[in-house]
XYZ file of N, CA and C in Angstrom:
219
model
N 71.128 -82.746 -99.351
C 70.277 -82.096 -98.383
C 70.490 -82.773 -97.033
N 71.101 -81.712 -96.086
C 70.709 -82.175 -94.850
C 69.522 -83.295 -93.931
N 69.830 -83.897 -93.527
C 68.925 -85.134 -92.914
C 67.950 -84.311 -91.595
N 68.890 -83.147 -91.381
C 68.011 -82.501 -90.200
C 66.630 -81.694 -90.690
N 66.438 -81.709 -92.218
C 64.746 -81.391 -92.139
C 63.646 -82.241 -91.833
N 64.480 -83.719 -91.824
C 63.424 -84.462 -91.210
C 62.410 -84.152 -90.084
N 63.248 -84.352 -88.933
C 62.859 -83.746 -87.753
C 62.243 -82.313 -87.956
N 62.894 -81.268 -87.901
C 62.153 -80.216 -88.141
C 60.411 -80.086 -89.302
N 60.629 -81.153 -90.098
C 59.172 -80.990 -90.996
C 58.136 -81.476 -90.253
N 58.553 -82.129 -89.323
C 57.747 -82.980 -88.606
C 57.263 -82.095 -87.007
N 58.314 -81.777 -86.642
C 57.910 -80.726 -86.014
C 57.181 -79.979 -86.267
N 57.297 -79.136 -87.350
C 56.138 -77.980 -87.574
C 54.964 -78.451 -88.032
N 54.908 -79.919 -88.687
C 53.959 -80.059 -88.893
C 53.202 -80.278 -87.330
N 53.562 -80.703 -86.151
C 53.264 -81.232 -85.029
C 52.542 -80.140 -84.366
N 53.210 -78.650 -84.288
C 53.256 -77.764 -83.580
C 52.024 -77.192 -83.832
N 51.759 -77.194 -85.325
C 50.923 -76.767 -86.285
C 49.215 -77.227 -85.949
N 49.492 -78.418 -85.312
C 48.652 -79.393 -84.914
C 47.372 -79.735 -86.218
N 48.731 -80.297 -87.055
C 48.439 -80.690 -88.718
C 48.894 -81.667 -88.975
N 47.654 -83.243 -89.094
C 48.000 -84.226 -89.973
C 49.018 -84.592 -91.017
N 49.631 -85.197 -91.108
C 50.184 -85.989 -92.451
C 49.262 -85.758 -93.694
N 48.110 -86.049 -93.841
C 47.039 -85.700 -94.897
C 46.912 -84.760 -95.236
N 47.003 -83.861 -94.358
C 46.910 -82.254 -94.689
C 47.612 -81.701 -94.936
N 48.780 -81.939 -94.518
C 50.077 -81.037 -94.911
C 50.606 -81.607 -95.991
N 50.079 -83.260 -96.880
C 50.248 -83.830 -98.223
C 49.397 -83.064 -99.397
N 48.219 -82.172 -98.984
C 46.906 -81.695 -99.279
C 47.369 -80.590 -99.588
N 48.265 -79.908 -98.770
C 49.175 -78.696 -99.156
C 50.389 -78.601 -100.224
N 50.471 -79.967 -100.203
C 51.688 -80.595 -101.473
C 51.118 -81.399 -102.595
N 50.080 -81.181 -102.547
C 49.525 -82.040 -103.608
C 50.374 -83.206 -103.957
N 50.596 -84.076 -102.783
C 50.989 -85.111 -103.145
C 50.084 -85.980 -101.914
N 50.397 -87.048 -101.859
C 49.729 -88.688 -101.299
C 50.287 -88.360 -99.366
N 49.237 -88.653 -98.968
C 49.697 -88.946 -97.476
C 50.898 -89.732 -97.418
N 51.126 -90.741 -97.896
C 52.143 -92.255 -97.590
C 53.552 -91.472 -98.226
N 53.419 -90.196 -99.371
C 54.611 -89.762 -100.078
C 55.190 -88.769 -99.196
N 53.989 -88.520 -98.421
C 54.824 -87.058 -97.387
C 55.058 -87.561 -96.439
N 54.709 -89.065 -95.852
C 55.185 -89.897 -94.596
C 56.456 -90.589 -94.683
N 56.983 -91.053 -95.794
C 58.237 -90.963 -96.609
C 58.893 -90.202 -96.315
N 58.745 -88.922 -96.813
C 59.464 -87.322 -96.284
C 59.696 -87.869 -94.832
N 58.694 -87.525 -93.982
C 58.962 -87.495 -93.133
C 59.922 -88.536 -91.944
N 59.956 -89.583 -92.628
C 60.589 -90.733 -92.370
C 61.869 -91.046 -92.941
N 62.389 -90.166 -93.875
C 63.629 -89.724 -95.118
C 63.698 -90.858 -95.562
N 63.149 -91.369 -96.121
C 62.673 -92.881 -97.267
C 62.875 -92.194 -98.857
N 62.541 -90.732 -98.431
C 62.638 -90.335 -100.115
C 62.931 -88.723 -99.264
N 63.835 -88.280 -100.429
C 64.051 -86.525 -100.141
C 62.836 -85.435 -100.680
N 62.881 -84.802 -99.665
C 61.856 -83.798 -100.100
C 62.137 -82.887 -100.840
N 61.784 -82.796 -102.044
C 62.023 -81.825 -103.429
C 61.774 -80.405 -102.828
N 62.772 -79.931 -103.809
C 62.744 -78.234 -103.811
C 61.982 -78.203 -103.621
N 60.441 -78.198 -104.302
C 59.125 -77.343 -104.696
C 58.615 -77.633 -103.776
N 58.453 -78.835 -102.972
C 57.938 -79.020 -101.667
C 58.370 -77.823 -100.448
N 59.565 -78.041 -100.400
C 60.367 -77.309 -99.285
C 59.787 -76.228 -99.171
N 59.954 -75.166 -100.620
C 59.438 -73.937 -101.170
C 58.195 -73.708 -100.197
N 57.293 -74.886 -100.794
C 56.151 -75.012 -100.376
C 55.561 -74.552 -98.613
N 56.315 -76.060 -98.513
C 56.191 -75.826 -96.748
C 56.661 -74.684 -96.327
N 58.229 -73.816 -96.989
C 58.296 -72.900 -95.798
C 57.473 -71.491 -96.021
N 56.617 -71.544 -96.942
C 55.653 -70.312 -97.480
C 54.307 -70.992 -96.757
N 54.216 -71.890 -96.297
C 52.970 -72.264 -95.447
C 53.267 -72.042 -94.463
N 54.359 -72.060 -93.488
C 54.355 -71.756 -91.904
C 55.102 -71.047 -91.955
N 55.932 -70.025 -93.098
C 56.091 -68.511 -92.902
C 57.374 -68.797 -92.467
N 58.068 -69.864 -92.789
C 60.137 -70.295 -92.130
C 60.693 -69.679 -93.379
N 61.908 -69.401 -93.068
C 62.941 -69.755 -94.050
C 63.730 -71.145 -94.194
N 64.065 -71.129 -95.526
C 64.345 -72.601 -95.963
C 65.876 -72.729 -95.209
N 66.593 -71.480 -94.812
C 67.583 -72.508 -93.747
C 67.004 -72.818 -92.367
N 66.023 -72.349 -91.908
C 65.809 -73.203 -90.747
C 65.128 -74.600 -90.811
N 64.428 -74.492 -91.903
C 63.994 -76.142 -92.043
C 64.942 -76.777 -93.041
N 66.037 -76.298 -93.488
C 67.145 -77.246 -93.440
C 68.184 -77.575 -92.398
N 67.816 -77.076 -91.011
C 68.884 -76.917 -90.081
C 69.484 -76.199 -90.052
N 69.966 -75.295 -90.881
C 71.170 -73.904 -90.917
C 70.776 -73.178 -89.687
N 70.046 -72.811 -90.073
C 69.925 -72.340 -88.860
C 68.588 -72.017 -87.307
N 68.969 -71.846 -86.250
C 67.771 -72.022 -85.615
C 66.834 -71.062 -85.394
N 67.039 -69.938 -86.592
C 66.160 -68.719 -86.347
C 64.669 -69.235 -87.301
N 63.646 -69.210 -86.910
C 62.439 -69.985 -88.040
C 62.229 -68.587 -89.067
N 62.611 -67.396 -88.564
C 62.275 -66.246 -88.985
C 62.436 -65.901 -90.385
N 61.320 -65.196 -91.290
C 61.916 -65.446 -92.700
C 62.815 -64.103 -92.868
N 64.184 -63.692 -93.656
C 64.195 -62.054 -93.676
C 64.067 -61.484 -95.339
């Protein structure tokens, strides 16, 4: 997996104007495990990804970097 969802998860979470806690709350996982993510200390699993891009409505190549359209089709 591309290193460029880092940045981008973090972004939307930013844009979103959504905590670390909350967007872990959405992953049912630990604040410190999605700050990880976000810090690429650990890769963010499929089911996460899934996750996030059905919460802010992306497709999973733009929050893998593929590409810069956020648009889902």
């Amino acid at each position: 997996m591309s290193t460029k969802y880092i940045k981008r998860i973090r972004d939307l979470r930013e844009d979103h104007d959504k905590t670390q806690r909350e967007i872990a709350e959405v992953l049912h996982t630990s604040q410190t495990m999605y700050a990880r993510y976000e810090r690429g200390a650990n890769e963010l699993p499929l089911h996460h990804l899934l996750t996030l891009c059905n919460y802010y409505n992306v497709s999973a190549d733009y929050v893998l970097g593929r590409t810069d359209d956020p648009e889902m089709k």
